[in-house]
């Protein structure tokens, strides 16, 4: 298979982990006889430093011209404590999602048995958890109108949804539910918010086309609670942008580490595959970042954008085997991990490559 | 001490648990020689059924005329699946908060040692957790303008904060931090939202008056994750209305059960004391609801509105003693609890009263 892949490392540990993700794609291509070509593009803080723009036109062009994008992360500590900064790395992320029409973010939360102990949640609560989140990605309060009014003394953002936006993500989630446990949980705040009431109306309407799927509604505050109390109750979940942002980060902790979780953003154009961890600027440059989420992103890319199931499973098996052999990165090690089994980014990357 | 207390049971299990909360106040008054008088008022679904209004003028008048309010819960299943209902129980709650100027919701998360095993989080992660949340209660997207536009095909809500709203809750949180560990975490989403950037600016400004307090900022998605990973990292937390709604419900699960958590809503006028659990319509009328959050609400009422520390501690000790004796309600029982030690609402209420 001939495919063109764009690597967008972005900021911080994004630079480190995508090196491993790309190496895995190269190894897969060699082993399975595919012809993958690669290019690279700037985004985030590194793009601001180089061009003043968090998503330069050249990067966007390369994105549109590729068959799939392996993405790292954006963000830098300097912006966190400077709320007045006009240009911000995250603007690049939001713009990419909008420009590529990436309205659906898929986040699988499936645990490797070897890592059940790494979570702060009891293993017996966790064992068997298998959740697939559908987070709406191009609407909601992250994209509505925002401004200062009243001489700068008041600020607002607009939490907004249109029916077609809810319908297209709801259909994707119902479709996925049909291929899994035929259960779907929709999360909103319909007891207070008008945008949530519209969300629920549309989900109820779409549900008519999926009579076999058992539909459940939860409020976001209750869902945040249930996710800790009884994560096995969740199967496919569909929710808006900000509620999905919060719930999936919370779910990542159920999984023990953000370093193990990949996500896919798909929609109208090229799909983007990325770890759910951020730029991790506290550990950037130290060579200790866990590259497995980037590797699992590569596996998702092979599966969803290229339909290469066997290749995707070969990647996941390689990670499973590395974990079974006892190798860990720092973030997923515990008190019982021998010091010599705790590896850095490159070393654990090599262990993964050796098993493909 | 002569005080007038208004009991507002509201809906569902609110009706059941406030009976116990009020009985505890009566027992305290008898034992410590106080003269407490009581009145009762309608709110929520029961008020809609009786008057058409979730918070009738008569109820509001009684609220203003009282020294403190012991509140139950509002809500009913029939509204959850009817997003088109114009009159809703929760409107009463929001109106009460606005009318009484209850801009600060205090939620202590402090665990009883006997219940550490009741959580899905590992006991070693939990032991020693002592968090005090300050949730802003009268602003944010729960009160901003909301409407349908575009022939009903689009709906929006407005997430809005003014500087004075952030400042007054920030000051309360900093004041509390000074009496505790001198640590404050402010939670926002300043990397995307303008209202959050205003929030952070004001918190940074107020911080100048509290040079001894160590201030930390977290984004809401990261905070939702950290709360599971390392709850001991949290001491005093200040955040907006919707983020606080989500985080405190999540934190309740860390505590093992919503049935053990009380909250205080204070501001410009009469303070309101209530469990953080809702109306629990799935278990309402069965006599199995855990009344301890209502009893702990009564303890908070004695402490905060009346300054009766000794009386407040007598209530908390009684609960501690009931738990040490091995009594549980269903929600906090586990596999090791003998069936005869699992009590209903009234029976465990009697055990508490007997120990005051
Ligand atoms: Mg996030
Ligand atoms: Mg809530």
XYZ file of C-alpha atoms and ligand atoms in Angstrom:
714
model
C 0.000 0.000 0.000
C 1.308 3.449 -0.984
C 0.581 6.206 1.523
C 1.924 9.632 2.435
C 2.174 10.343 6.178
C 2.778 13.769 7.718
C 4.583 13.856 11.056
C 3.801 16.931 13.205
C 5.886 16.640 16.378
C 4.806 20.012 17.849
C 6.150 21.023 21.264
C 7.836 19.520 24.296
C 7.744 15.742 24.519
C 5.770 15.711 21.247
C 9.217 16.042 19.621
C 10.501 12.967 21.457
C 7.600 10.543 21.236
C 6.758 11.024 17.522
C 10.293 9.887 16.658
C 9.339 6.482 18.074
C 5.864 6.539 16.503
C 7.360 7.213 13.086
C 10.031 4.527 13.519
C 7.256 2.025 14.224
C 5.470 3.004 10.995
C 8.742 2.544 9.073
C 9.266 -0.882 10.610
C 5.694 -1.922 9.748
C 6.131 -0.714 6.149
C 9.357 -2.713 5.796
C 7.891 -5.849 7.351
C 4.557 -5.835 5.523
C 5.873 -4.467 2.215
C 4.134 -1.070 2.195
C 5.438 2.096 0.587
C 5.001 4.857 3.165
C 6.506 8.279 2.439
C 6.913 10.949 5.107
C 7.036 14.687 5.503
C 7.218 16.908 8.579
C 5.466 20.191 9.538
C 5.656 22.831 12.281
C 2.855 23.585 14.732
C 2.395 25.134 18.183
C 5.058 27.024 20.128
C 7.841 25.898 17.755
C 5.807 27.311 14.845
C 5.231 30.601 16.709
C 8.962 30.901 17.346
C 9.778 30.190 13.687
C 6.970 32.063 11.915
C 4.811 33.909 14.469
C 1.873 31.656 13.575
C 0.923 28.534 15.605
C -0.313 26.867 12.394
C 1.466 28.343 9.343
C -0.219 28.071 5.924
C 2.588 25.775 4.740
C 1.842 23.282 7.525
C -1.869 23.324 6.764
C -1.135 22.700 3.070
C 1.021 19.695 3.925
C -1.757 18.398 6.180
C -4.312 18.533 3.383
C -1.894 16.799 1.014
C -1.253 13.820 3.287
C -3.184 10.556 3.797
C -2.830 10.644 7.583
C -1.132 12.760 10.245
C 0.929 11.495 13.170
C 0.751 14.351 15.664
C 2.647 14.983 18.926
C 1.430 17.777 21.206
C 1.390 21.567 21.498
C 1.837 23.878 24.468
C 4.536 25.668 26.439
C 4.808 26.729 30.092
C 5.410 30.380 29.193
C 1.793 30.849 28.080
C 0.199 29.249 31.154
C 1.138 32.120 33.434
C 0.634 34.799 30.832
C -3.131 35.037 30.334
C -2.658 38.164 28.192
C -0.668 36.453 25.397
C -2.474 37.059 22.098
C -0.850 34.230 20.126
C -1.010 30.811 21.803
C 0.119 27.306 20.751
C -3.371 25.846 21.386
C -4.795 28.147 18.700
C -2.927 25.995 16.189
C -4.643 22.877 17.501
C -8.101 24.450 17.385
C -7.463 25.801 13.875
C -6.233 22.431 12.586
C -9.383 20.746 13.889
C -11.590 23.354 12.234
C -9.700 23.479 8.915
C -9.554 19.689 8.486
C -13.164 19.295 9.659
C -12.057 16.991 12.479
C -15.355 16.958 14.320
C -14.959 13.608 16.083
C -12.283 12.678 18.577
C -12.165 8.953 19.335
C -10.489 7.914 22.542
C -10.268 4.236 23.381
C -9.672 3.441 27.076
C -8.605 -0.176 27.144
C -6.225 -1.397 29.797
C -3.182 -3.607 29.484
C -3.486 -6.224 32.243
C 0.132 -5.653 33.308
C -0.689 -2.040 34.192
C -3.832 -2.537 36.284
C -1.756 -1.857 39.412
C -0.492 1.485 38.058
C -3.826 3.222 38.637
C -4.978 4.812 41.875
C -8.238 2.907 41.293
C -8.536 -0.613 42.683
C -7.619 -3.303 40.094
C -10.890 -5.194 40.675
C -12.829 -2.060 39.653
C -10.670 -1.684 36.540
C -10.254 -5.173 35.150
C -12.198 -5.494 31.918
C -12.751 -1.780 31.363
C -13.176 -1.081 27.651
C -14.538 2.363 26.838
C -14.680 4.251 23.553
C -15.281 7.984 23.887
C -16.616 10.127 21.061
C -15.816 13.735 21.914
C -17.215 16.435 19.609
C -14.221 18.497 18.612
C -15.106 21.568 16.550
C -17.983 23.195 18.400
C -19.075 24.064 21.936
C -17.639 26.763 24.188
C -14.153 26.226 22.718
C -15.285 27.769 19.410
C -18.171 30.077 20.295
C -17.792 33.850 20.324
C -15.752 35.194 23.251
C -14.870 38.740 24.284
C -14.284 41.264 27.032
C -17.059 43.724 27.682
C -17.826 46.352 30.324
C -14.370 48.033 29.995
C -12.655 44.683 30.364
C -14.367 43.931 33.683
C -16.502 41.115 32.288
C -15.571 38.260 29.980
C -17.755 35.698 28.249
C -17.535 32.612 26.070
C -20.417 31.095 24.122
C -21.343 27.436 24.593
C -23.120 26.690 21.338
C -24.325 23.685 19.333
C -26.317 23.308 16.133
C -28.387 20.224 15.388
C -26.239 19.061 12.450
C -23.120 19.137 14.633
C -24.744 16.908 17.233
C -26.278 14.610 14.663
C -23.052 13.788 12.794
C -21.141 12.830 15.949
C -24.145 10.993 17.408
C -24.348 8.858 14.240
C -20.655 7.962 14.477
C -21.152 6.949 18.107
C -24.285 4.902 17.417
C -22.463 3.188 14.504
C -19.607 2.262 16.832
C -22.066 1.047 19.489
C -23.565 -1.344 16.908
C -20.122 -2.966 16.386
C -19.526 -3.286 20.138
C -21.862 -3.833 23.104
C -24.862 -1.973 21.599
C -24.791 0.423 24.545
C -24.395 4.196 24.268
C -24.147 6.803 27.019
C -24.771 10.420 26.043
C -23.386 12.993 28.484
C -24.803 16.513 28.782
C -26.128 19.005 31.338
C -29.686 19.153 30.014
C -31.167 20.013 33.421
C -29.616 23.486 33.147
C -28.150 24.247 29.722
C -30.100 24.997 26.550
C -27.269 23.731 24.338
C -27.449 20.448 26.277
C -31.200 20.232 25.825
C -30.687 20.560 22.072
C -27.933 17.912 22.337
C -30.296 15.493 24.066
C -33.175 16.127 21.640
C -30.952 15.318 18.663
C -29.501 12.196 20.296
C -33.031 10.970 21.061
C -33.990 11.634 17.436
C -30.967 9.778 15.996
C -31.650 6.896 18.421
C -34.806 6.086 16.447
C -32.563 4.816 13.636
C -30.757 2.486 16.057
C -33.514 0.616 17.905
C -31.050 -2.105 18.987
C -28.802 0.311 20.877
C -29.575 0.806 24.558
C -29.269 4.577 25.114
C -28.517 6.121 28.515
C -28.277 9.833 29.402
C -26.034 11.135 32.171
C -25.323 14.646 33.393
C -21.648 15.608 33.189
C -21.262 15.894 36.967
C -22.811 12.463 37.521
C -20.714 10.981 34.708
C -17.501 12.350 36.274
C -18.523 10.534 39.445
C -19.665 7.250 37.833
C -16.455 6.990 35.853
C -14.594 6.430 39.150
C -17.292 4.446 40.898
C -18.060 1.975 38.139
C -16.028 2.413 34.922
C -17.209 -0.960 33.569
C -20.675 0.588 33.212
C -19.298 2.667 30.326
C -19.050 1.261 26.800
C -19.466 3.829 24.014
C -19.818 7.409 25.273
C -20.731 10.480 23.206
C -20.415 14.018 24.511
C -19.612 17.616 23.652
C -16.207 19.232 23.373
C -15.546 20.582 26.877
C -17.337 17.753 28.731
C -15.358 15.293 26.590
C -12.120 17.117 27.355
C -12.742 16.729 31.083
C -14.092 13.156 31.030
C -11.390 11.726 28.792
C -8.607 13.231 30.884
C -10.278 11.806 33.968
C -10.605 8.438 32.203
C -6.913 8.555 31.344
C -6.149 8.444 35.045
C -8.348 5.399 35.416
C -6.006 3.843 32.865
C -3.043 4.583 35.133
C -1.203 6.917 32.817
C -1.822 9.369 30.024
C 1.333 7.917 28.486
C -0.593 4.835 27.350
C -3.514 6.490 25.577
C -3.925 7.341 21.931
C -6.672 9.171 20.125
C -7.966 9.626 16.620
C -9.523 12.799 15.241
C -11.535 12.175 12.139
C -14.138 13.968 10.080
C -14.279 15.386 6.572
C -10.623 15.192 5.546
C -7.246 13.765 6.665
C -7.362 12.004 10.054
C -5.015 13.033 12.873
C -3.577 10.510 15.339
C -2.093 11.714 18.581
C -1.355 10.839 22.207
C -3.829 12.370 24.642
C -0.998 13.580 26.876
C 0.066 17.167 26.347
C 3.470 18.662 25.669
C 4.670 17.709 29.193
C 7.017 20.646 29.452
C 8.081 19.600 32.951
C 9.792 16.489 31.548
C 10.575 17.672 28.008
C 14.143 17.188 26.818
C 14.974 14.635 29.519
C 14.434 11.559 27.339
C 12.064 9.958 29.871
C 8.705 10.493 28.134
C 6.610 7.378 27.498
C 6.349 6.947 23.689
C 3.690 4.229 23.863
C 0.759 6.602 23.287
C 2.448 7.805 20.096
C 3.069 4.194 19.073
C -0.567 3.331 19.830
C -1.543 6.416 17.781
C 0.405 4.922 14.885
C -1.546 1.681 15.429
C -4.855 3.579 15.342
C -3.695 5.370 12.166
C -2.966 2.055 10.442
C -6.353 0.713 11.503
C -8.689 3.651 10.922
C -7.133 5.669 8.065
C -5.524 2.783 6.120
C -7.723 -0.157 7.167
C -4.588 -2.199 7.985
C -5.940 -4.303 10.878
C -3.178 -6.918 10.918
C -0.454 -4.268 10.961
C -2.261 -2.368 13.705
C -2.521 -5.483 15.838
C 1.175 -6.242 15.313
C 1.987 -2.872 16.899
C -0.313 -3.421 19.877
C 1.099 -6.935 20.395
C 4.606 -5.518 20.441
C 3.663 -3.155 23.278
C 1.889 -5.939 25.127
C 5.022 -8.067 24.833
C 7.302 -5.255 26.080
C 5.053 -4.813 29.126
C 4.898 -8.582 29.758
C 8.722 -8.651 29.618
C 8.613 -6.199 32.518
C 9.906 -3.057 30.793
C 8.396 0.225 31.962
C 8.832 3.943 31.483
C 8.991 6.031 34.646
C 5.329 7.094 34.541
C 4.044 3.501 34.554
C 6.643 2.018 36.918
C 5.755 1.249 40.507
C 7.586 0.305 43.710
C 8.029 -3.279 42.495
C 9.717 -2.295 39.203
C 13.481 -3.013 39.299
C 15.502 0.113 38.458
C 17.116 -1.538 35.418
C 13.697 -2.232 33.888
C 12.765 1.465 33.863
C 13.747 2.684 30.416
C 13.877 6.057 28.678
C 12.048 7.021 25.491
C 14.568 5.658 22.978
C 15.394 2.466 24.865
C 11.787 1.372 25.271
C 11.195 2.399 21.660
C 13.929 -0.029 20.628
C 12.288 -2.826 22.649
C 9.004 -2.167 20.820
C 10.687 -2.106 17.370
C 12.525 -5.359 18.116
C 9.167 -7.066 18.667
C 7.536 -6.024 15.383
C -29.097 30.702 71.858
C -32.378 31.613 70.166
C -32.520 30.839 66.442
C -35.134 30.259 63.761
C -34.372 27.426 61.314
C -36.206 26.797 58.055
C -36.369 23.200 56.841
C -36.802 22.803 53.067
C -37.023 19.072 52.323
C -37.627 19.468 48.577
C -37.978 16.329 46.456
C -37.260 12.600 46.584
C -34.928 11.496 49.366
C -34.656 15.157 50.451
C -37.974 14.468 52.232
C -36.478 11.506 54.086
C -33.034 12.729 55.075
C -34.020 16.194 56.361
C -36.285 14.498 58.939
C -33.117 13.075 60.491
C -31.168 16.326 60.082
C -33.897 18.263 61.869
C -34.162 15.648 64.660
C -30.427 16.076 65.258
C -30.848 19.849 65.588
C -33.689 19.291 68.098
C -31.558 16.896 70.123
C -28.650 19.367 70.140
C -30.971 22.202 71.256
C -32.326 20.055 74.104
C -28.890 18.890 75.223
C -27.099 22.259 75.027
C -30.049 24.387 76.164
C -30.721 26.321 72.934
C -34.073 27.642 71.801
C -34.415 26.644 68.139
C -37.744 27.232 66.389
C -38.599 25.641 63.044
C -40.671 26.265 59.990
C -40.976 24.368 56.710
C -41.225 25.524 53.059
C -41.875 23.996 49.634
C -39.384 23.950 46.772
C -38.699 21.959 43.602
C -41.037 19.415 42.048
C -43.295 19.338 45.131
C -43.656 23.127 44.865
C -44.431 22.891 41.134
C -47.138 20.299 41.872
C -48.660 22.464 44.638
C -48.292 25.962 43.156
C -46.850 25.740 39.617
C -43.709 27.541 40.805
C -40.490 25.705 41.819
C -39.760 28.452 44.379
C -43.043 30.146 45.465
C -42.853 33.679 46.903
C -44.015 32.370 50.277
C -41.039 29.997 50.470
C -38.608 32.753 49.558
C -40.113 35.013 52.243
C -39.670 32.301 54.863
C -36.058 31.833 53.733
C -35.286 35.525 54.201
C -36.929 35.483 57.647
C -34.860 32.554 58.967
C -31.397 32.420 60.549
C -30.344 29.347 58.602
C -31.842 26.866 56.149
C -31.572 23.081 56.299
C -32.189 22.015 52.728
C -32.774 18.572 51.154
C -32.665 18.252 47.371
C -34.718 19.055 44.271
C -35.329 17.132 41.070
C -37.595 14.501 39.598
C -37.112 11.807 36.936
C -39.986 13.092 34.811
C -38.001 16.193 33.792
C -34.817 14.293 32.840
C -36.351 12.747 29.764
C -38.461 15.758 28.884
C -36.002 18.380 27.661
C -38.877 20.583 26.512
C -40.381 21.165 29.999
C -40.574 24.911 30.622
C -40.845 24.772 34.423
C -38.164 22.668 36.120
C -37.344 21.871 39.775
C -33.724 23.037 39.372
C -34.964 26.541 38.503
C -35.983 26.820 42.160
C -32.464 25.987 43.288
C -30.858 28.495 40.940
C -33.370 31.186 41.951
C -32.791 30.579 45.676
C -29.035 30.957 45.194
C -29.512 34.178 43.247
C -32.163 35.688 45.579
C -30.230 34.948 48.781
C -26.928 36.036 47.210
C -25.406 32.611 47.898
C -22.295 33.101 45.808
C -20.023 30.632 47.606
C -20.562 26.912 47.952
C -18.240 25.277 50.479
C -17.731 21.548 50.165
C -15.466 19.817 52.642
C -14.126 16.425 51.517
C -12.787 14.804 54.657
C -12.898 11.055 55.041
C -13.994 8.940 57.976
C -11.281 6.290 58.441
C -13.901 3.535 58.698
C -15.038 4.280 55.150
C -11.690 4.356 53.357
C -12.495 0.906 51.937
C -15.825 2.098 50.493
C -14.173 4.033 47.690
C -13.082 2.605 44.358
C -9.794 4.449 44.963
C -7.040 2.636 46.841
C -7.086 3.399 50.609
C -3.402 4.375 50.622
C -4.138 7.087 48.045
C -7.051 8.342 50.150
C -5.838 8.265 53.733
C -5.367 11.799 54.999
C -7.306 13.527 52.208
C -8.720 16.826 53.473
C -10.002 19.145 50.761
C -12.155 22.253 50.989
C -13.759 23.316 47.721
C -15.022 26.843 47.076
C -17.374 26.654 44.127
C -18.732 29.929 42.756
C -22.482 29.521 42.738
C -24.328 32.432 41.135
C -22.487 33.093 37.896
C -20.958 31.216 34.971
C -22.758 29.339 32.205
C -25.524 28.322 34.629
C -26.761 31.935 34.782
C -25.671 33.544 31.509
C -28.134 34.259 28.718
C -29.356 31.167 26.866
C -31.679 30.768 23.897
C -32.605 28.972 20.704
C -31.764 30.720 17.473
C -31.799 29.788 13.786
C -35.427 28.484 13.896
C -34.594 26.335 16.896
C -31.733 24.559 15.123
C -29.031 26.141 17.274
C -28.877 26.658 21.033
C -26.399 28.594 23.127
C -25.549 29.340 26.756
C -23.249 32.121 27.912
C -20.280 31.344 30.162
C -19.709 34.698 31.836
C -17.801 36.162 34.775
C -17.257 39.687 36.046
C -14.230 40.670 38.090
C -16.176 41.381 41.299
C -17.723 37.898 41.197
C -14.332 36.255 40.979
C -12.782 38.540 43.560
C -15.334 37.901 46.318
C -15.068 34.104 46.071
C -11.280 34.254 45.665
C -11.028 36.253 48.909
C -13.126 33.685 50.788
C -10.888 30.902 49.478
C -7.650 32.732 50.323
C -9.032 33.475 53.827
C -9.772 29.778 54.330
C -6.320 28.841 53.014
C -4.756 31.084 55.682
C -6.525 29.056 58.426
C -5.445 25.727 56.898
C -2.357 24.652 54.930
C -1.762 28.024 53.221
C -2.145 26.345 49.847
C -4.731 27.312 47.224
C -5.442 25.721 43.854
C -7.419 27.771 41.337
C -9.050 25.754 38.546
C -9.943 27.267 35.168
C -9.494 26.694 31.424
C -7.443 29.819 30.731
C -5.646 28.275 27.759
C -8.885 28.499 25.771
C -11.626 30.487 27.516
C -11.742 34.265 27.907
C -13.866 33.998 31.074
C -11.153 31.757 32.508
C -8.431 34.231 31.600
C -10.348 36.916 33.496
C -10.746 34.430 36.377
C -6.990 33.823 36.496
C -6.106 37.530 36.266
C -8.327 38.333 39.251
C -7.018 35.412 41.325
C -3.441 36.552 40.613
C -4.405 40.084 41.666
C -6.076 38.962 44.936
C -3.033 36.741 45.642
C -0.962 39.877 46.189
C -2.869 40.414 49.453
C -1.989 36.891 50.619
C 1.766 36.568 50.111
C 1.919 33.603 52.519
C -0.457 31.471 50.456
C 1.138 29.217 47.854
C -1.063 29.586 44.746
C -1.303 26.934 42.037
C -3.307 27.063 38.785
C -4.716 23.968 37.106
C -6.834 23.524 34.010
C -10.161 21.797 34.674
C -9.265 18.725 32.595
C -5.944 18.308 34.411
C -7.627 18.879 37.795
C -10.226 16.166 37.034
C -7.301 13.826 36.401
C -5.140 14.879 39.387
C -8.049 14.478 41.776
C -7.917 10.718 41.132
C -4.172 10.407 40.774
C -3.156 12.341 43.879
C -6.044 13.766 45.943
C -3.713 14.629 48.848
C -2.185 17.296 46.614
C -5.438 19.278 47.016
C -6.067 21.500 50.054
C -8.234 24.561 49.393
C -9.592 24.724 45.828
C -11.428 27.657 44.229
C -13.244 27.386 40.925
C -16.214 28.522 38.879
C -19.747 27.188 38.972
C -19.763 24.441 36.322
C -16.164 23.314 36.901
C -16.951 23.189 40.628
C -20.105 21.183 39.964
C -18.113 18.567 38.078
C -15.066 18.463 40.382
C -17.008 18.250 43.629
C -19.187 15.408 42.344
C -16.038 13.631 41.222
C -14.482 14.294 44.646
C -17.575 12.849 46.310
C -16.753 9.521 44.718
C -13.239 9.698 46.089
C -14.967 9.918 49.454
C -16.767 6.651 48.712
C -20.304 7.991 48.766
C -22.259 11.136 48.111
C -24.293 10.126 51.133
C -21.504 11.300 53.454
C -20.950 14.798 52.102
C -22.447 18.085 53.232
C -22.129 21.539 51.799
C -22.693 25.122 52.843
C -23.874 27.915 50.575
C -23.147 31.324 51.991
C -23.027 34.883 50.801
C -24.970 38.046 51.484
C -27.928 36.653 53.460
C -29.200 33.447 55.151
C -26.900 30.449 54.690
C -28.178 27.180 53.200
C -26.910 23.772 54.343
C -27.521 20.719 52.224
C -26.263 17.287 51.246
C -24.448 17.240 47.925
C -26.420 14.207 46.780
C -29.466 14.946 44.674
C -33.065 13.870 45.031
C -32.134 10.225 44.293
C -35.460 9.412 42.723
C -34.351 5.835 42.038
C -34.323 5.092 45.784
C -36.865 7.664 47.014
C -39.652 6.367 49.235
C -37.809 3.149 50.068
C -36.447 4.311 53.412
C -32.881 3.328 52.510
C -31.321 6.772 51.858
C -28.222 7.648 53.868
C -29.160 10.614 56.125
C -25.578 11.324 57.242
C -24.993 14.092 54.694
C -28.087 15.877 56.027
C -26.835 15.355 59.580
C -23.391 16.674 58.585
C -25.177 19.617 56.936
C -26.804 20.325 60.305
C -23.311 20.200 61.865
C -22.002 22.676 59.286
C -25.033 24.919 59.969
C -24.296 24.947 63.699
C -20.638 25.751 63.012
C -20.831 28.339 60.233
C -24.159 30.162 60.717
C -24.392 29.950 64.527
C -20.714 29.649 65.530
C -21.571 26.650 67.770
C -18.315 24.669 67.400
C -18.841 22.326 70.359
C -22.348 21.414 69.229
C -21.121 20.874 65.674
C -18.374 18.556 66.873
C -20.846 16.599 69.016
C -22.788 15.796 65.838
C -19.703 14.702 63.892
C -18.541 12.547 66.840
C -21.920 10.831 66.922
C -21.552 9.839 63.267
C -17.987 8.726 63.842
C -19.185 6.557 66.723
C -22.016 5.007 64.662
C -19.513 4.090 61.947
C -17.014 2.710 64.480
C -19.837 0.568 65.917
C -20.107 -0.937 62.444
C -23.479 0.465 61.354
C -23.829 1.311 57.675
C -26.465 2.395 55.192
C -26.617 0.412 51.972
C -24.578 2.915 49.943
C -21.553 2.698 52.269
C -21.775 -1.009 53.077
C -19.372 -3.460 51.478
C -19.022 -7.240 51.130
C -17.750 -7.511 54.714
C -20.747 -5.704 56.273
C -23.061 -8.151 58.077
C -26.633 -7.857 56.782
C -27.988 -6.911 60.214
C -25.627 -3.905 60.391
C -27.065 -2.367 57.213
C -29.737 0.031 58.442
C -32.384 2.171 56.794
C -32.751 5.934 57.068
C -34.731 6.043 60.329
C -32.830 3.262 62.095
C -29.396 4.776 61.483
C -30.866 8.164 62.397
C -31.853 6.711 65.772
C -28.302 5.372 66.294
C -26.937 8.864 65.623
C -29.458 10.552 67.955
C -28.679 8.058 70.720
C -25.038 9.129 70.626
C -25.637 12.874 70.975
Mg -7.510 17.908 27.952
Mg -23.733 18.265 40.685
